[in-house]
Structure formats: structure tokens, C-alpha cells
């Protein structure tokens, strides 16, 4: 699978571990930075990964910051991105099965690397339960625009 990865300084080390794991598993990885632990602003990498997914350069994205929260908030501003913050295996599984999450967000400062890589494995291997209620609900998300109903 083609996967775009990105991080800020707070997620740089875990992003490197994620990239290594994905490459070992035979995935094609596009690394959109950052490339050191120098301070950076997470919305920039979130935008880069979101655009890679929306443009079809990547089928999935992985974003890492200190908590995962900023990346998730920023990535979900991009229509068509379904970014899931996954601190547990179950979040990753359900994010794929029910929400068809196309971007995984994790927090390097809150999730140990072994656990994060196990979460990544679940995210990469769990299919969406397509059709039926989950598809209908995602359709409703995708038809949302603006802040009013
Ligand atoms: C950076 O210090 C930190 O705020 C960032 O990595 C992230 O956790 C934001 O949500």
C-alpha cells in the first residue's frame, strides 16, 4: 500500500519507527517530514499528509505529534480525510471497521513505541465493514459542509 507519513518534532522519533515498520512490511512510504526533532508546527505536516491522501498519492496516512490530538484536529479539516486518534488497538480496529479511517494519528509522548507499532499493524490490516450502516454514516459525514445544519 502507498502510505504518507508525517510528524512534528514531538512525533519525529515515532514517525521514524513507523516508517521503518511500513517499509519492512513492503509498503511504499512517502515521508513528508519533519526530518529532525527541531521545533515545527504540526498543521503543516497534517496538511501535507492530508493532501497526499486526497490527491491519491497515498491510500493511507499516518501522523504523529506529541499527543496525536493536534494532528487529528488539523487533518480532519480536510474534506475526505477521516483521521482517527488511536491510543489503543481497539481504536485502530474500530476506526477502520466502522469509520473507514484513512489517516491514523498517534501521540509519541503518550503511546510507547511497541504499542504504537501494534496499533499501526491493526490500522494497516483491518478492512472497512463496507456497505450498510457504516457506509451510510460516512456518507453523512462526507455530505457535511460548514458548521450549520
Ligand atoms: C508540541 O509541543 C505538541 O504540542 C504537539 O506535538 C502536539 O502534541 C499537539 O497536539
XYZ file of C-alpha atoms in Angstrom, residues 6-144:
139
model
C 4.307 12.965 8.784
C 5.173 14.279 12.215
C 6.114 17.368 14.133
C 9.122 17.466 16.461
C 7.060 15.787 19.203
C 6.384 12.812 16.955
C 9.590 12.618 14.941
C 11.069 9.534 16.609
C 7.866 7.520 16.417
C 7.354 8.594 12.802
C 10.794 7.155 12.002
C 9.833 3.867 13.684
C 6.519 3.812 11.801
C 8.301 4.399 8.509
C 10.776 1.575 9.188
C 7.954 -0.822 10.089
C 5.944 0.041 6.985
C 8.943 -0.378 4.678
C 9.808 -3.734 6.288
C 6.243 -4.835 5.565
C 6.612 -3.927 1.896
C 4.616 -0.705 1.869
C 5.646 2.253 -0.257
C 6.243 5.192 2.078
C 6.210 8.899 1.271
C 7.827 10.771 4.166
C 6.517 14.331 4.331
C 8.639 15.345 7.289
C 9.741 16.546 9.665
C 13.270 15.262 9.271
C 14.639 16.179 12.703
C 13.364 16.944 16.181
C 13.718 20.706 15.660
C 10.577 22.587 16.683
C 7.908 22.694 13.982
C 4.179 23.377 13.597
C 2.061 20.226 13.278
C -0.630 21.730 10.962
C 1.958 21.859 8.180
C 2.660 18.122 8.185
C -1.011 17.350 8.766
C -1.859 19.319 5.621
C 0.867 17.607 3.599
C -0.324 14.116 4.544
C -3.999 15.038 4.101
C -3.270 16.317 0.601
C -1.290 13.202 -0.291
C -4.317 11.094 0.646
C -6.858 13.343 -1.070
C -4.766 13.547 -4.251
C -4.491 9.760 -4.342
C -0.711 9.676 -3.931
C -1.304 7.672 -0.760
C -4.066 5.258 0.213
C -3.412 5.796 3.907
C -1.678 8.381 6.069
C -0.013 8.253 9.452
C 0.524 11.404 11.527
C 2.401 11.640 14.802
C 2.766 14.530 17.222
C 3.245 14.670 20.971
C -0.312 13.702 21.827
C -1.782 12.907 18.406
C -4.505 15.442 19.090
C -3.254 18.413 17.104
C -2.558 16.237 14.078
C -6.021 14.698 14.258
C -7.799 18.036 14.583
C -5.800 19.539 11.718
C -6.111 16.554 9.354
C -9.875 16.368 9.822
C -10.228 19.906 8.464
C -9.591 18.395 5.022
C -12.804 17.173 3.461
C -12.478 13.488 2.661
C -9.907 12.817 5.345
C -11.131 10.597 8.161
C -8.367 10.825 10.728
C -8.577 8.627 13.821
C -6.652 9.205 17.012
C -5.862 5.687 18.165
C -4.276 5.209 21.583
C -5.350 1.536 21.697
C -5.649 -1.430 19.352
C -9.424 -1.212 19.608
C -9.423 2.405 18.466
C -7.422 1.388 15.406
C -9.653 -1.609 14.689
C -12.908 0.277 15.096
C -11.570 3.284 13.246
C -11.054 1.041 10.242
C -14.111 -1.220 10.593
C -16.711 1.428 11.354
C -15.225 4.764 10.271
C -13.084 3.744 7.286
C -10.326 5.914 8.760
C -7.772 6.803 6.121
C -5.346 8.572 8.452
C -4.005 7.211 11.735
C -2.918 9.707 14.402
C -0.759 8.761 17.368
C 0.976 10.541 20.220
C 4.646 9.749 20.736
C 4.646 11.191 24.243
C 1.663 9.114 25.358
C 1.999 5.815 23.500
C 5.035 3.530 23.942
C 6.678 2.620 20.650
C 5.881 -1.119 20.827
C 2.224 -0.354 21.411
C 2.209 2.264 18.659
C 3.612 -0.223 16.149
C 0.992 -2.787 17.137
C -1.683 -0.108 16.655
C -0.175 0.663 13.251
C -0.350 -3.019 12.266
C -4.048 -3.157 13.150
C -4.737 0.053 11.240
C -2.962 -1.268 8.147
C -4.584 -4.706 8.105
C -8.176 -4.161 9.229
C -10.734 -3.764 6.429
C -13.681 -1.397 6.456
C -17.016 -3.133 7.018
C -18.335 -1.672 3.804
C -21.974 -1.267 2.956
C -24.871 -0.917 5.352
C -24.977 1.396 8.307
C -21.301 2.321 8.422
C -21.287 3.398 4.778
C -24.475 5.409 5.307
C -22.987 7.202 8.312
C -19.770 8.009 6.499
C -21.859 9.360 3.644
C -23.482 11.726 6.109
C -20.073 12.882 7.332
C -18.912 13.469 3.778
C -22.018 15.471 2.948
C -21.356 17.858 5.861
